[in-house]
PDB file of C-alpha atoms in Angstrom:
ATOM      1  CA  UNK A   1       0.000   0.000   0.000  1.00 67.00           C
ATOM      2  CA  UNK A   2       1.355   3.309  -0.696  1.00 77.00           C
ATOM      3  CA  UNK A   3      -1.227   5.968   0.486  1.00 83.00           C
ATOM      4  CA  UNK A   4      -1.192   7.137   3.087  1.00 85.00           C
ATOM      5  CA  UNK A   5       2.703   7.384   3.363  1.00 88.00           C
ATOM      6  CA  UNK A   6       4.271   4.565   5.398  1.00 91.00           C
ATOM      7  CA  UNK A   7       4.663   6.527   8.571  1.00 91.00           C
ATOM      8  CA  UNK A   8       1.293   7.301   8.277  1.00 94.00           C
ATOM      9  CA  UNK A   9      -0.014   3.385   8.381  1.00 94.00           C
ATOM     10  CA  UNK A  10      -0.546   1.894  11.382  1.00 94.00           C
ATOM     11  CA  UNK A  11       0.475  -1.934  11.452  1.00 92.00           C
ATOM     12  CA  UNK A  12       0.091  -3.156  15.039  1.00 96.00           C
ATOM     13  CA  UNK A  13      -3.116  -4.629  15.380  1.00 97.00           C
ATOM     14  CA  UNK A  14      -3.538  -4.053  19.015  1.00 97.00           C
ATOM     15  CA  UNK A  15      -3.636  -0.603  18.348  1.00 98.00           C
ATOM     16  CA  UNK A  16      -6.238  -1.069  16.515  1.00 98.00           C
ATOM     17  CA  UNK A  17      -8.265  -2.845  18.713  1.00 98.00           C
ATOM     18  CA  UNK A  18      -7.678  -0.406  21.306  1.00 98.00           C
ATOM     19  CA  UNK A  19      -9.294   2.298  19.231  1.00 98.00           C
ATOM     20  CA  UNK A  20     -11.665   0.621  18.357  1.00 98.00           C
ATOM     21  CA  UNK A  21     -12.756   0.272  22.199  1.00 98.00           C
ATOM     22  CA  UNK A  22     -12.216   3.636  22.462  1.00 97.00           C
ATOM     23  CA  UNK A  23     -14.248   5.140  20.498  1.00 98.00           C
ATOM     24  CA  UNK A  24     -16.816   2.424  19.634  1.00 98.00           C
ATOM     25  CA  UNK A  25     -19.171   4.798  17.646  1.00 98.00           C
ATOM     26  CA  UNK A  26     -18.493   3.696  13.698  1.00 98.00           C
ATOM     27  CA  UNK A  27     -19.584   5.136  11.023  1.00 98.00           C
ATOM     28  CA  UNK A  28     -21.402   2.339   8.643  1.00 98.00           C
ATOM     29  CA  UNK A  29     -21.020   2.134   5.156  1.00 97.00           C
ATOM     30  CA  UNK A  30     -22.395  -0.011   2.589  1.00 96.00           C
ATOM     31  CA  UNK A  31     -22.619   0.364  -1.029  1.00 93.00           C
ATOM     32  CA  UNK A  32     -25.833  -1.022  -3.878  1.00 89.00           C
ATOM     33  CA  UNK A  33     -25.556  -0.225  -7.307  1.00 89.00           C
ATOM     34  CA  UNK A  34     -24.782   3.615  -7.124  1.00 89.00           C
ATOM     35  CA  UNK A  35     -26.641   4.244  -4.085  1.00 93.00           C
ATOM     36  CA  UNK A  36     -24.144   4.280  -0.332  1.00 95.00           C
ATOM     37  CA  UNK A  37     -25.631   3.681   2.764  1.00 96.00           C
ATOM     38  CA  UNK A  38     -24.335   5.313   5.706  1.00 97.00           C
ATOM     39  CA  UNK A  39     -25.235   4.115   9.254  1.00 97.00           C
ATOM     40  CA  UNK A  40     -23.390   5.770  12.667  1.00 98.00           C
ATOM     41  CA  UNK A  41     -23.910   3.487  15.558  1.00 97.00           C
ATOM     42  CA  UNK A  42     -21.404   1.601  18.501  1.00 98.00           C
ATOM     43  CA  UNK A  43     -19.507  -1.030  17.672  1.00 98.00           C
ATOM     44  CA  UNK A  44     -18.215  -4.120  19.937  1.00 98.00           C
ATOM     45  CA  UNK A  45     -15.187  -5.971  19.341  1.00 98.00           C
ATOM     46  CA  UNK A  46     -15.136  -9.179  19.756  1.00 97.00           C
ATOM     47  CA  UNK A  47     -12.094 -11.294  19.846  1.00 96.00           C
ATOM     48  CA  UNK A  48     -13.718 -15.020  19.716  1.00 93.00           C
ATOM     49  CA  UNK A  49     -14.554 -15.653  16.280  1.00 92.00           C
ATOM     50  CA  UNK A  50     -12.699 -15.182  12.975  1.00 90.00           C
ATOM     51  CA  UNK A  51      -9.074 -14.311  11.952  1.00 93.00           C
ATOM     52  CA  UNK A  52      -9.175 -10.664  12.724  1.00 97.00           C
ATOM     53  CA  UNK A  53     -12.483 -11.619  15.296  1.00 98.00           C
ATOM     54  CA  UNK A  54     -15.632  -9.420  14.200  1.00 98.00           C
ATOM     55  CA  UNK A  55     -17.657  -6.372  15.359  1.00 98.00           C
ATOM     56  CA  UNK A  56     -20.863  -6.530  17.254  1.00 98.00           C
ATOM     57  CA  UNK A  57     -24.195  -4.132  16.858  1.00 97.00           C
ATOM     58  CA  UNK A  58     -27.688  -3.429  16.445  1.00 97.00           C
ATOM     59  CA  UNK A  59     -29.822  -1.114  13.936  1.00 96.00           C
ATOM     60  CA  UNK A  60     -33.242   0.208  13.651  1.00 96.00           C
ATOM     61  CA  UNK A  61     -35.073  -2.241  11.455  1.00 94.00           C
ATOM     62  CA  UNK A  62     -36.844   0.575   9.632  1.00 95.00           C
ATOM     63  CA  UNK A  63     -33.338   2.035   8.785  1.00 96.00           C
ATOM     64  CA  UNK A  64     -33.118   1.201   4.827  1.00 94.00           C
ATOM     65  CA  UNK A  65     -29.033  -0.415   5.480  1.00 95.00           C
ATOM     66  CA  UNK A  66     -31.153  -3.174   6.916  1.00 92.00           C
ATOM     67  CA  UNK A  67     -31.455  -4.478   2.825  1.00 90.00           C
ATOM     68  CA  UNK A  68     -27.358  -5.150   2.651  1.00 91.00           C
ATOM     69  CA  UNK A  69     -26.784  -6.210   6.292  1.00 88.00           C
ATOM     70  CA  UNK A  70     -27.753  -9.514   5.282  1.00 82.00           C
ATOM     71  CA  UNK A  71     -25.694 -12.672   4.804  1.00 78.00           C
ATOM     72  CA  UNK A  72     -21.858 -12.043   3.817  1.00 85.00           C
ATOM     73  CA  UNK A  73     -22.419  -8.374   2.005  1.00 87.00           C
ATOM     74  CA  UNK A  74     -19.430  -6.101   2.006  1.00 92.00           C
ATOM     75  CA  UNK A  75     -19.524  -3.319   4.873  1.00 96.00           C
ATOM     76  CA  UNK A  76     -16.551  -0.742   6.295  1.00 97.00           C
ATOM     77  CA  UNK A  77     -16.444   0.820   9.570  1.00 98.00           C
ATOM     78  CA  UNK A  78     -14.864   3.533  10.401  1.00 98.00           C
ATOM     79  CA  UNK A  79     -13.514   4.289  13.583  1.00 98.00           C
ATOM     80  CA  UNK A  80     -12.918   8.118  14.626  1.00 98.00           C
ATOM     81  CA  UNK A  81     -10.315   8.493  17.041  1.00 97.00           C
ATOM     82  CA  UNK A  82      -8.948  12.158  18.292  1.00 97.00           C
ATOM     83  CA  UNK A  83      -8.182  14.544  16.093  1.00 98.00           C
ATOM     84  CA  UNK A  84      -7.037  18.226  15.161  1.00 98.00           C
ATOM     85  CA  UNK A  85      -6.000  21.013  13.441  1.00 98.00           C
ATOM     86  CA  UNK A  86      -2.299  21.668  13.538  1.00 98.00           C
ATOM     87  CA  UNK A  87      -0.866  24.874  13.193  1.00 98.00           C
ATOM     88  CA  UNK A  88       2.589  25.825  12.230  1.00 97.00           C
ATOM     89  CA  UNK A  89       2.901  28.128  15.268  1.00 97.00           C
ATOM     90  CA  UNK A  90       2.935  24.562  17.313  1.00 97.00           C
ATOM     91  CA  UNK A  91       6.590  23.070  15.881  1.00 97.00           C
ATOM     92  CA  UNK A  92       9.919  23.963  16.628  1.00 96.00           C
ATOM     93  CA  UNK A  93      10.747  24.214  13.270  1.00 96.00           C
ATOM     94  CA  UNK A  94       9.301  25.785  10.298  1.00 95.00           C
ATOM     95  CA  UNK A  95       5.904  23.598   8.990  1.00 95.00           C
ATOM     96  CA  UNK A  96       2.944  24.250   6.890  1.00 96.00           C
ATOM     97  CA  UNK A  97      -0.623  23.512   8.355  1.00 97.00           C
ATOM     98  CA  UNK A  98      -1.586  20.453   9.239  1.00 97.00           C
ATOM     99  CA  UNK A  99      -4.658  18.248  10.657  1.00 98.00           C
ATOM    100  CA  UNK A 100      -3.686  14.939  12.627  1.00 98.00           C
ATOM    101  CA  UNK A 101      -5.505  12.194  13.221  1.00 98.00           C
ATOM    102  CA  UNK A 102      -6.357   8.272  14.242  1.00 98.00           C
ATOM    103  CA  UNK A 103      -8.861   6.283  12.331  1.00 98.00           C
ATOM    104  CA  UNK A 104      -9.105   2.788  11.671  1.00 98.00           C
ATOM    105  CA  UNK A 105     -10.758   1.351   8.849  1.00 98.00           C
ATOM    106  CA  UNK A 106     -12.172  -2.272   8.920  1.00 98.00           C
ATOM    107  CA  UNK A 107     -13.774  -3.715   5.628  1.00 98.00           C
ATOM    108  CA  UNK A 108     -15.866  -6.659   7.084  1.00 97.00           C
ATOM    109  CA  UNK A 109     -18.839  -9.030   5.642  1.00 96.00           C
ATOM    110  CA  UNK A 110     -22.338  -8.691   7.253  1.00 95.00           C
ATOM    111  CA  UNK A 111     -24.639 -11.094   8.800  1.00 95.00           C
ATOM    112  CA  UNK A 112     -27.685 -10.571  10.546  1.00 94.00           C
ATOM    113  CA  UNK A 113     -27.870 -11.994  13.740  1.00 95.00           C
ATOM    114  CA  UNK A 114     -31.265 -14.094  13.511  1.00 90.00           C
ATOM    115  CA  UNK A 115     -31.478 -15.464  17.067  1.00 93.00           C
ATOM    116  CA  UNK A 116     -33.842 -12.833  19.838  1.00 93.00           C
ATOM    117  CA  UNK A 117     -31.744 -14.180  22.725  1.00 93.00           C
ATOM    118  CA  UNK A 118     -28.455 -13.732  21.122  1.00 95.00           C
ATOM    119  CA  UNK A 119     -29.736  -9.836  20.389  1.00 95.00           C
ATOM    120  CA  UNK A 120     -30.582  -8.907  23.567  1.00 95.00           C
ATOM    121  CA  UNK A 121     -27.432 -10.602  24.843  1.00 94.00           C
ATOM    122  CA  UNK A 122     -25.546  -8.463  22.710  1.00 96.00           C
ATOM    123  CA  UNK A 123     -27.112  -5.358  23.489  1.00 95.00           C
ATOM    124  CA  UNK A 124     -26.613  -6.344  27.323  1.00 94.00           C
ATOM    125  CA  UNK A 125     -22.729  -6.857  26.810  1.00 95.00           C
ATOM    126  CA  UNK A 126     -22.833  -3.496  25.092  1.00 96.00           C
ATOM    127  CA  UNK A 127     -24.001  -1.898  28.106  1.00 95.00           C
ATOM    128  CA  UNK A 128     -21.628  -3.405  30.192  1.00 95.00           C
ATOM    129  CA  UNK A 129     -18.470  -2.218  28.082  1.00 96.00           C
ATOM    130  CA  UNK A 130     -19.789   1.277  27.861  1.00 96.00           C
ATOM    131  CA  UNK A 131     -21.113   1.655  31.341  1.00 95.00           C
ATOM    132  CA  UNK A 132     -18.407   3.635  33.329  1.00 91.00           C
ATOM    133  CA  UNK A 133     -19.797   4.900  35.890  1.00 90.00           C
ATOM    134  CA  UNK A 134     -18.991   3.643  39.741  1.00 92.00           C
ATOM    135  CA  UNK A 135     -22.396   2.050  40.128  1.00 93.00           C
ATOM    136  CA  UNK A 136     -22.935   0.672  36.342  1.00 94.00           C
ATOM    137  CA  UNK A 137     -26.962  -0.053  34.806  1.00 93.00           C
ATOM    138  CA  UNK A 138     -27.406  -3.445  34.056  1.00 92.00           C
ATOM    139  CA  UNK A 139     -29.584  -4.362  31.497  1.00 90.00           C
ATOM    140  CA  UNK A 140     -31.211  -6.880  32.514  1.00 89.00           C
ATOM    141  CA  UNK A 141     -32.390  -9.143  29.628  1.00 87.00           C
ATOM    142  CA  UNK A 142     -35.600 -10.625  31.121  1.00 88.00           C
ATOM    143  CA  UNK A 143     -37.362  -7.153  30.985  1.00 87.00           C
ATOM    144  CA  UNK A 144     -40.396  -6.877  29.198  1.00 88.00           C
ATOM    145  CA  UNK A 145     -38.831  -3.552  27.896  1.00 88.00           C
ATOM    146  CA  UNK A 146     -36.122  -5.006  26.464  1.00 85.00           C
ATOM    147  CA  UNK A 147     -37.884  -8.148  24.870  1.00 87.00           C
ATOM    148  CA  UNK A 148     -40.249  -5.412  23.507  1.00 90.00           C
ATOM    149  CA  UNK A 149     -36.783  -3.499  21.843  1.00 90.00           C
ATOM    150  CA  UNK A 150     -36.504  -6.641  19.385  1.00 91.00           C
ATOM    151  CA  UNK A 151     -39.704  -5.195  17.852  1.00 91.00           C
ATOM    152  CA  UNK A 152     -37.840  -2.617  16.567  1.00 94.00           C
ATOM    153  CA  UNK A 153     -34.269  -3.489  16.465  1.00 95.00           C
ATOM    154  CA  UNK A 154     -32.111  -5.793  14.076  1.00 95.00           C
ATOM    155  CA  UNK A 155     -28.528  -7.445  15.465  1.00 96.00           C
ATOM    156  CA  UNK A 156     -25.636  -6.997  13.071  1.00 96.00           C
ATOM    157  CA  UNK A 157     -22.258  -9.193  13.225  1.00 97.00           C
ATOM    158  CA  UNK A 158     -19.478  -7.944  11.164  1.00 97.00           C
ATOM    159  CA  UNK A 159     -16.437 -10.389  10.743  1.00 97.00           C
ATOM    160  CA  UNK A 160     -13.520  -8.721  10.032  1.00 98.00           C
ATOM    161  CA  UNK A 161     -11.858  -9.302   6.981  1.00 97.00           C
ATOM    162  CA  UNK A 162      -9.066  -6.417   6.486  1.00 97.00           C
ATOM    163  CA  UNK A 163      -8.374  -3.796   8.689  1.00 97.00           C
ATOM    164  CA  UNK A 164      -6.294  -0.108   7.793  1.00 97.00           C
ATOM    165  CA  UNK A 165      -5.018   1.825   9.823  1.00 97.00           C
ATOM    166  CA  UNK A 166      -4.390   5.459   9.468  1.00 97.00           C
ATOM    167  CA  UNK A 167      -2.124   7.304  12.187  1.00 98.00           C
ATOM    168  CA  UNK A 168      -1.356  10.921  10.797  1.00 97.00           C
ATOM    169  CA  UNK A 169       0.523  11.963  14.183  1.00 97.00           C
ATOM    170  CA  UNK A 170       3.250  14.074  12.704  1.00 97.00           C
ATOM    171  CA  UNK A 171       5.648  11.559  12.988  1.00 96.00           C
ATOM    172  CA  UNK A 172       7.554  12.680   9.673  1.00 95.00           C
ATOM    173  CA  UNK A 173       8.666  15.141  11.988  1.00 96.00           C
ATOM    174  CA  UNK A 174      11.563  15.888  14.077  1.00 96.00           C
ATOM    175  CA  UNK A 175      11.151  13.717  17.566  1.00 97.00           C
ATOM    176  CA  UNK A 176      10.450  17.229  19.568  1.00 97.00           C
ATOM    177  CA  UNK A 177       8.136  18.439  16.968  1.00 97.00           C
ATOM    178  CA  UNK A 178       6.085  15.341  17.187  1.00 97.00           C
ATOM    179  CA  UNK A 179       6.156  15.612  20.995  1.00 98.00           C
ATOM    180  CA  UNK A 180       4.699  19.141  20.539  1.00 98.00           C
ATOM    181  CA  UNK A 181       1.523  17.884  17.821  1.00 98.00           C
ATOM    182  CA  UNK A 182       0.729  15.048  20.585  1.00 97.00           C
ATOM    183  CA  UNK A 183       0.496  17.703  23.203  1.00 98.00           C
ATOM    184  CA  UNK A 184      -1.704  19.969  21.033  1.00 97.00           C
ATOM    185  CA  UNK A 185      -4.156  16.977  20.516  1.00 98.00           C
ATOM    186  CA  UNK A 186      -4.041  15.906  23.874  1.00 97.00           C
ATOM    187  CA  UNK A 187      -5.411  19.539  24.731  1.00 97.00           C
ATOM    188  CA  UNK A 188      -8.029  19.886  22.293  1.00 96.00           C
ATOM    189  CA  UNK A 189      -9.511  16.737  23.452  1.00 95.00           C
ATOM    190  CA  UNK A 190      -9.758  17.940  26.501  1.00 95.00           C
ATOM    191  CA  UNK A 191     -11.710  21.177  25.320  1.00 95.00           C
ATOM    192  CA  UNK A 192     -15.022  21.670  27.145  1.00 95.00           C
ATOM    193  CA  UNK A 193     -18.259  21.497  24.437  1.00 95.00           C
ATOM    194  CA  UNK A 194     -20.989  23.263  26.538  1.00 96.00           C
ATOM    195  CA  UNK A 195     -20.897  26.038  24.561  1.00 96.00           C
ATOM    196  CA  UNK A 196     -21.221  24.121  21.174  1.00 95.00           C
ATOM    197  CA  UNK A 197     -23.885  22.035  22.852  1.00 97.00           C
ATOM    198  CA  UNK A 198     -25.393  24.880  24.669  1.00 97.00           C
ATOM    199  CA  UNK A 199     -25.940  26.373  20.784  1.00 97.00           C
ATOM    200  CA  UNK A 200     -27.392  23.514  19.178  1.00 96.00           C
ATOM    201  CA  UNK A 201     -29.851  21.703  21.628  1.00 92.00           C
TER     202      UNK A 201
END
C-alpha cells in the first residue's frame, strides 16, 4: 500500500483494537448499485470468532441499510479516534498547516444476527463495556422492555476481513516536533463542548 505514506499506516493490530474500544461509535457504510448507505452506531469488538475476530451491533429495522446487512455483504467501519488542526505556530521548526488524526478502517462481511436471545445478549454486553460509571446499569435481559426493543431493532455481526489503519501523528517530523503535535491533541480533546452544545440543543 502506498497511500497514506508509510509513517502514516498503522500496522500493530492491538492498536487497533484499542481504538476501536475507544471510540466504539463507527460510522457504517455499505454500497448497492450507485446508491451508499451510511449508518453511525457503537460497535463491539469481539475477539472469539474469525481471523481478525468481528464487530458486534444493532440497527433500527426501519433504517433502509437493513437491505445489505444480510448474509456475507461487504460493509466498512470507520472508527474516529482524536483529532485536530495543527498549526505551524505549534513546531519547533518551520511547517505548513496540518490536521492529525487516528482512524481505523475495517472492511468486514455482514450477517444478521437471527437469534432474539443472542440480540438482547448483545445489546446487554454493550451496556456493560460502555457503562463507566462507579455504580454501572445493568440491562437486565428478562425485561419486558427489552424483549419489547426486538420489535424494533435488528442485530448486526461484522467479521472482520481487512483492517487499515491510518495514524497521521506528525511523525515525519523531528522527535520534539512530534512531541509538541501530541500535546496539542491531547489539549483539544480535553476542550469543554458546553458552549457548542449549549448552541445547538
Amino acid at each position: 500500500m502506498n497511500y497514506p505514506p508509510k509513517h502514516h499506516q498503522e500496522t500493530d493490530f492491538k492498536n487497533i483494537v484499542e481504538t476501536i474500544k475507544r471510540y466504539p461509535l463507527a460510522t457504517l457504510i455499505s454500497a448497492k448499485d450507485s446508491e451508499i448507505f451510511t449508518t453511525h452506531l457503537p460497535l463491539i469488538y469481539d475477539a472469539s470468532e474469525g481471523e481478525f475476530g468481528t464487530l458486534i451491533g444493532h440497527v433500527d429495522k426501519f433504517n433502509p441499510h437493513i437491505e445489505l446487512l444480510q448474509e456475507h455483504i461487504p460493509a466498512q467501519a470507520i472508527f474516529h479516534g482524536p483529532n485536530c488542526y495543527i498549526s505551524p505556530n505549534t513546531y519547533s521548526t518551520t511547517q505548513f498547516p496540518t490536521w492529525n488524526y487516528v482512524k481505523v478502517h475495517i472492511s468486514a462481511k455482514a450477517t444478521r444476527i437471527s437469534n432474539n436471545d443472542d440480540v438482547i445478549a448483545s445489546i446487554a454486553h454493550m451496556t456493560s463495556v460502555l457503562e463507566t460509571s462507579e455504580h454501572p446499569y445493568v440491562l437486565d435481559k428478562e425485561n419486558p422492555r427489552a424483549q419489547a426493543l426486538l420489535d424494533y431493532i435488528v442485530g448486526v455481526k461484522l467479521e472482520i476481513t481487512s483492517w487499515e489503519g491510518k495514524f497521521k501523528l506528525s511523525q515525519d517530523k523531528l522527535p520534539k516536533d512530534t512531541k509538541l503535535a501530541k500535546e496539542v491533541l491531547i489539549q483539544e480533546s480535553r476542550k469543554d463542548i458546553t458552549a457548542f452544545l449549549d448552541n445547538i440543543v
